[in-house]
Short mmCIF file of C-alpha atoms in Angstrom, two decimals:
data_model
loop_
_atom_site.label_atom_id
_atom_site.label_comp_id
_atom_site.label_asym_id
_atom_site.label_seq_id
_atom_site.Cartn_x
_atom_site.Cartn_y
_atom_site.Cartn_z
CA UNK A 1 -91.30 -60.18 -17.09
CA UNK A 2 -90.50 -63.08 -19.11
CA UNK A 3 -93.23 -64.67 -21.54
CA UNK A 4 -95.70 -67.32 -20.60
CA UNK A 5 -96.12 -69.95 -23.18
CA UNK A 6 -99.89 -69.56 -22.47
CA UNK A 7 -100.14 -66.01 -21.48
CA UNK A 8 -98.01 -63.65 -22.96
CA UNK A 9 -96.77 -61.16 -20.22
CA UNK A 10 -95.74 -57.12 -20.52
CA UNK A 11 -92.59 -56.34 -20.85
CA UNK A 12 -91.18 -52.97 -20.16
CA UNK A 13 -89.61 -50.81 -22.11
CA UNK A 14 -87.43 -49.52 -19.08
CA UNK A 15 -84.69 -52.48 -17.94
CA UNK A 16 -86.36 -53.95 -15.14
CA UNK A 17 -83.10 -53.45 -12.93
CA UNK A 18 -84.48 -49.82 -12.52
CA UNK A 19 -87.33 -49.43 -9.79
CA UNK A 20 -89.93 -46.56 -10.29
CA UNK A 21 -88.73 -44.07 -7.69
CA UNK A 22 -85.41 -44.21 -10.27
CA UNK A 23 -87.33 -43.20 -13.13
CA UNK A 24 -86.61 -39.80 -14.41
CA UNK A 25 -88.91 -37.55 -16.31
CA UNK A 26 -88.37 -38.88 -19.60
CA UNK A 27 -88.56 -42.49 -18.33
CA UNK A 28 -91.87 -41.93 -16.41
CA UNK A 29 -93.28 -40.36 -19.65
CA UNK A 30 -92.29 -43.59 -22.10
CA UNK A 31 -93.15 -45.54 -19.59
CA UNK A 32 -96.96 -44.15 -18.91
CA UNK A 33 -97.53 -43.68 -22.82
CA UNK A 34 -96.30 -47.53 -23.15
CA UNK A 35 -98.38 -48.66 -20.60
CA UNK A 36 -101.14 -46.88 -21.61
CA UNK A 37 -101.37 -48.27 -25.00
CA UNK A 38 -101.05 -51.53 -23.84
CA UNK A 39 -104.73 -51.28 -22.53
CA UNK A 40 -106.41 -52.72 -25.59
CA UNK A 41 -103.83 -55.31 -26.27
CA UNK A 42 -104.21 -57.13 -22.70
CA UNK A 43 -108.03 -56.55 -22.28
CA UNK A 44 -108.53 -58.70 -25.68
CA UNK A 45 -105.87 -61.24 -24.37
CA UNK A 46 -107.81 -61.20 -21.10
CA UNK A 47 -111.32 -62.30 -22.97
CA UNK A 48 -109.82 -64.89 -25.40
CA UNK A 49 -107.73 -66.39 -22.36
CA UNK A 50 -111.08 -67.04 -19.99
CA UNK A 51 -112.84 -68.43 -23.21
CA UNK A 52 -110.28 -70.50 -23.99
CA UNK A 53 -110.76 -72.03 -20.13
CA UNK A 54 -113.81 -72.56 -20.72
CA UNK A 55 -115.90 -69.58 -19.74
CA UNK A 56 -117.47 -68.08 -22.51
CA UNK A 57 -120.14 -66.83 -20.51
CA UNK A 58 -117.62 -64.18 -19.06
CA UNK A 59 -117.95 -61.56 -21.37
CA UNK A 60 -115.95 -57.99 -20.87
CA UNK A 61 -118.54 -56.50 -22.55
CA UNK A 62 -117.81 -53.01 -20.78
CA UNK A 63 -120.17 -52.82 -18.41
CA UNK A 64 -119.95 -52.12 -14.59
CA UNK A 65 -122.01 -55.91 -14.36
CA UNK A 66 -119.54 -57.90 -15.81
CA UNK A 67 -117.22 -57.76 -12.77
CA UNK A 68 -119.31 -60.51 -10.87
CA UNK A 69 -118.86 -63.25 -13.46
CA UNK A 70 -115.73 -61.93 -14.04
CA UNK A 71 -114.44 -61.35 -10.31
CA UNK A 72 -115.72 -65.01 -9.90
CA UNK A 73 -114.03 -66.38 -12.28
CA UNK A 74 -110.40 -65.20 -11.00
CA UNK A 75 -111.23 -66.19 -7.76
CA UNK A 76 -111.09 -69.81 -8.73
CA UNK A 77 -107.82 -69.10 -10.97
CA UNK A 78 -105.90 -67.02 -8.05
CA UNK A 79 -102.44 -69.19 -6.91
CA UNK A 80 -100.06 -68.82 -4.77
CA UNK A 81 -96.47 -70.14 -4.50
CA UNK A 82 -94.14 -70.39 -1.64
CA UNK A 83 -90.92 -67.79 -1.78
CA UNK A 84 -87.69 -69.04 -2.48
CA UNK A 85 -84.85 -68.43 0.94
CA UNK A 86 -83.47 -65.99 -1.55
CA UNK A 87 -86.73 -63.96 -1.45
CA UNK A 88 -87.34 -64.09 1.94
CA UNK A 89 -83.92 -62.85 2.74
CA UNK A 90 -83.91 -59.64 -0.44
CA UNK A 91 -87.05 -58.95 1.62
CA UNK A 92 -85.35 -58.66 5.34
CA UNK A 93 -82.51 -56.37 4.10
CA UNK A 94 -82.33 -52.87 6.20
CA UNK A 95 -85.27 -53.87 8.04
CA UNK A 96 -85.54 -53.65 11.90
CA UNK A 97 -86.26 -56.69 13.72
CA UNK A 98 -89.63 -57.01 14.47
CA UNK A 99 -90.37 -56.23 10.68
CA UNK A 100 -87.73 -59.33 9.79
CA UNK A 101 -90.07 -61.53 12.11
CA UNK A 102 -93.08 -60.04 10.19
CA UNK A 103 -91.81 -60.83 7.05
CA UNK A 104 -90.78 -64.57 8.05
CA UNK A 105 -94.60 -65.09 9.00
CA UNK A 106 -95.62 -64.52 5.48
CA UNK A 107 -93.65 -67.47 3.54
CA UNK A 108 -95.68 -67.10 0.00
CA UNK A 109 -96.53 -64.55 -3.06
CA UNK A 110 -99.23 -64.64 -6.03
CA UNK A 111 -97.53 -66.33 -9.22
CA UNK A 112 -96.64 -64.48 -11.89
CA UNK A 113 -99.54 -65.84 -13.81
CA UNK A 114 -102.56 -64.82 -10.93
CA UNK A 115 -100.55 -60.94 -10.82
CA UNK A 116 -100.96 -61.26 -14.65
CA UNK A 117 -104.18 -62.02 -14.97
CA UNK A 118 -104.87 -58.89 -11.64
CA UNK A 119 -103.08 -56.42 -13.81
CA UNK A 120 -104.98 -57.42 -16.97
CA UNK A 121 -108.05 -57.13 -14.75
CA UNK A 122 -107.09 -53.83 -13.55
CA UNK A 123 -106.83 -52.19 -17.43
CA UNK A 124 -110.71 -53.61 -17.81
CA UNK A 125 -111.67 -51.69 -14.44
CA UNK A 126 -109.96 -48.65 -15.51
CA UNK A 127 -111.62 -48.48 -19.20
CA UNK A 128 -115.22 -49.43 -17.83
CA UNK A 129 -114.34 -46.68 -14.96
CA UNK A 130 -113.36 -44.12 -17.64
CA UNK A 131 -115.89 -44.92 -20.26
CA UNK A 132 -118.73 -44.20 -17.43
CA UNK A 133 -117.21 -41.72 -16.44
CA UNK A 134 -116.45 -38.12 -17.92
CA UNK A 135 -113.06 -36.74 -16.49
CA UNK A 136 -111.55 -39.10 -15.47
CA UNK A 137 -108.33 -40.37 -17.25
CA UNK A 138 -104.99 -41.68 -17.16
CA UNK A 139 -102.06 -39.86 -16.00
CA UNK A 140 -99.23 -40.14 -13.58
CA UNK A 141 -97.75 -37.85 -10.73
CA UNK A 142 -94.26 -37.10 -10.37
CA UNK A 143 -94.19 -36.12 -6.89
CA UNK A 144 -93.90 -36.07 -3.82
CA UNK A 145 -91.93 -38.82 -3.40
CA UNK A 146 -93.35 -40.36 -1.02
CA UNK A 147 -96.72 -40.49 -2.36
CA UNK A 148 -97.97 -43.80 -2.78
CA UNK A 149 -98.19 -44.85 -6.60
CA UNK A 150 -96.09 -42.31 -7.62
CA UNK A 151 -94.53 -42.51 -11.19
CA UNK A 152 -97.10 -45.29 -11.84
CA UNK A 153 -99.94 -44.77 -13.90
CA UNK A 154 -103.33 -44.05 -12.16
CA UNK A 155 -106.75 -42.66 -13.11
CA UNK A 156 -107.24 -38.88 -12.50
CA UNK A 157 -110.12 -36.33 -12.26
CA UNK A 158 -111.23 -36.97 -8.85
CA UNK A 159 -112.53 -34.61 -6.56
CA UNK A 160 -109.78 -33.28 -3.89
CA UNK A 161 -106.86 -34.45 -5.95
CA UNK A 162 -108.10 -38.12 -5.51
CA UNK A 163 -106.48 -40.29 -7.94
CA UNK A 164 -107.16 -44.22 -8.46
CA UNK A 165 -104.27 -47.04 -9.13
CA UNK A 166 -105.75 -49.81 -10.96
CA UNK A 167 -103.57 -52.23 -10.37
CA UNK A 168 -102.96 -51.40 -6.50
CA UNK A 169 -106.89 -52.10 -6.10
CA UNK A 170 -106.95 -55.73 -8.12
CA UNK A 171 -104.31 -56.58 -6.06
CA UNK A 172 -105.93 -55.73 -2.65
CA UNK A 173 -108.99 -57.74 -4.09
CA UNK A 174 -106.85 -60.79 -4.88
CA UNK A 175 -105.73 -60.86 -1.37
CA UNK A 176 -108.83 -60.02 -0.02
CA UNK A 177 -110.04 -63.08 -1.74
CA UNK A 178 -107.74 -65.59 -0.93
CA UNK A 179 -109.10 -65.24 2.61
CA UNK A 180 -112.64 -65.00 1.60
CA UNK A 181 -114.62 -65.30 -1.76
CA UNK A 182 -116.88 -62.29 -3.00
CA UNK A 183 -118.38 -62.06 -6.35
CA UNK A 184 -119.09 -58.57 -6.43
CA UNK A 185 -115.92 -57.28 -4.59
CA UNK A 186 -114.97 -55.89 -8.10
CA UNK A 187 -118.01 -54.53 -7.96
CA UNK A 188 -118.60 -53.27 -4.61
CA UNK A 189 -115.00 -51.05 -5.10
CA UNK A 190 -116.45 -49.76 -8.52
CA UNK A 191 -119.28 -48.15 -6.59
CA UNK A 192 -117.42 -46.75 -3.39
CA UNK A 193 -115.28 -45.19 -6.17
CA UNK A 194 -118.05 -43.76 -7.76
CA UNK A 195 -118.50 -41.65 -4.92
CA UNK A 196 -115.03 -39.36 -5.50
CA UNK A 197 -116.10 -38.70 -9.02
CA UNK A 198 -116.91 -34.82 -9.18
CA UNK A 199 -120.50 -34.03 -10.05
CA UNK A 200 -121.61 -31.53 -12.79
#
């Protein structure tokens, strides 16, 4: 990602030509440490950013309470844009059909600034999730393949092998709330997750 004159944005340390089921071992690991130590850095950014808009009443105060002011606060800052032919068409290569009519129907994407902010969102979750919760952790999986997530960083220590992909879940939320606004849908997936933490 490029930078954002008002919102600086991550950039990777792998070239961004390289897609995560191309990592290798090495590469996962740099990348996972990097992104990991990022947390801090972002969740700061994140708090002087929504003050700086004018809501210094949302405090990230690390508490499983502040997602409803905070969750209601990105839902009125969550855009969209419409996808360039180009896109449409990177989108339709190899695909069958009836997915190429699919992907037609759905002419837009989040900006880069609303997936920003959703990924910034998603370190908070994870450190509120991890401070409450003893166990649980950052790591990565390496395989199978085909497992969703895989090579990205997630939260670990669930019960069953369970493991948790912040970003995956802000992202959901953000569509879920383009369709329809819910304060405490940050919230409400804190809790169901609260359920695949293994009890002493």
């Amino acid at each position: 990602m490029n930078v954002n004159d008002n919102y600086p944005l991550m950039i990777s340390p792998i070239p961004k030509t390289k897609g995560f089921d191309e990592f290798n071992k090495e590469e996962v690991k740099q990348y996972f440490d990097w992104y990991v130590s990022q947390s801090d850095i972002r969740i700061n950014q994140l708090q002087h950013y929504i003050a700086d808009s004018g809501s210094p009443e949302v405090k990230l105060d690390g508490t499983p309470e502040s997602f409803i002011p905070l969750w209601r606060w990105f839902e009125n800052n969550i855009q969209t844009e419409k996808k360039t032919e180009e896109e449409m068409e990177a989108e339709m290569v190899g695909r069958p059909e009836w997915m190429r009519k699919e992907i037609r129907k759905v002419d837009w994407k989040f900006t880069v600034m609303t997936y920003a902010l959703a990924v910034d969102i998603a370190f908070y979750f994870a450190k509120v999730f991890i401070h409450y919760h003893n166990g649980i952790s950052w790591g990565y999986y390496t395989k199978p393949k085909n497992l969703i997530s895989v090579k990205k960083p997630v939260l670990v220590g669930f019960r069953n092998g369970v493991f948790m992909d912040p970003r995956l879940i802000a992202m959901n939320c953000c569509s879920k709330s383009l369709r329809e606004r819910k304060k405490t849908r940050l919230l409400d997936i804190y809790n169901s997750w609260i359920e695949e933490v293994p009890r002493n």
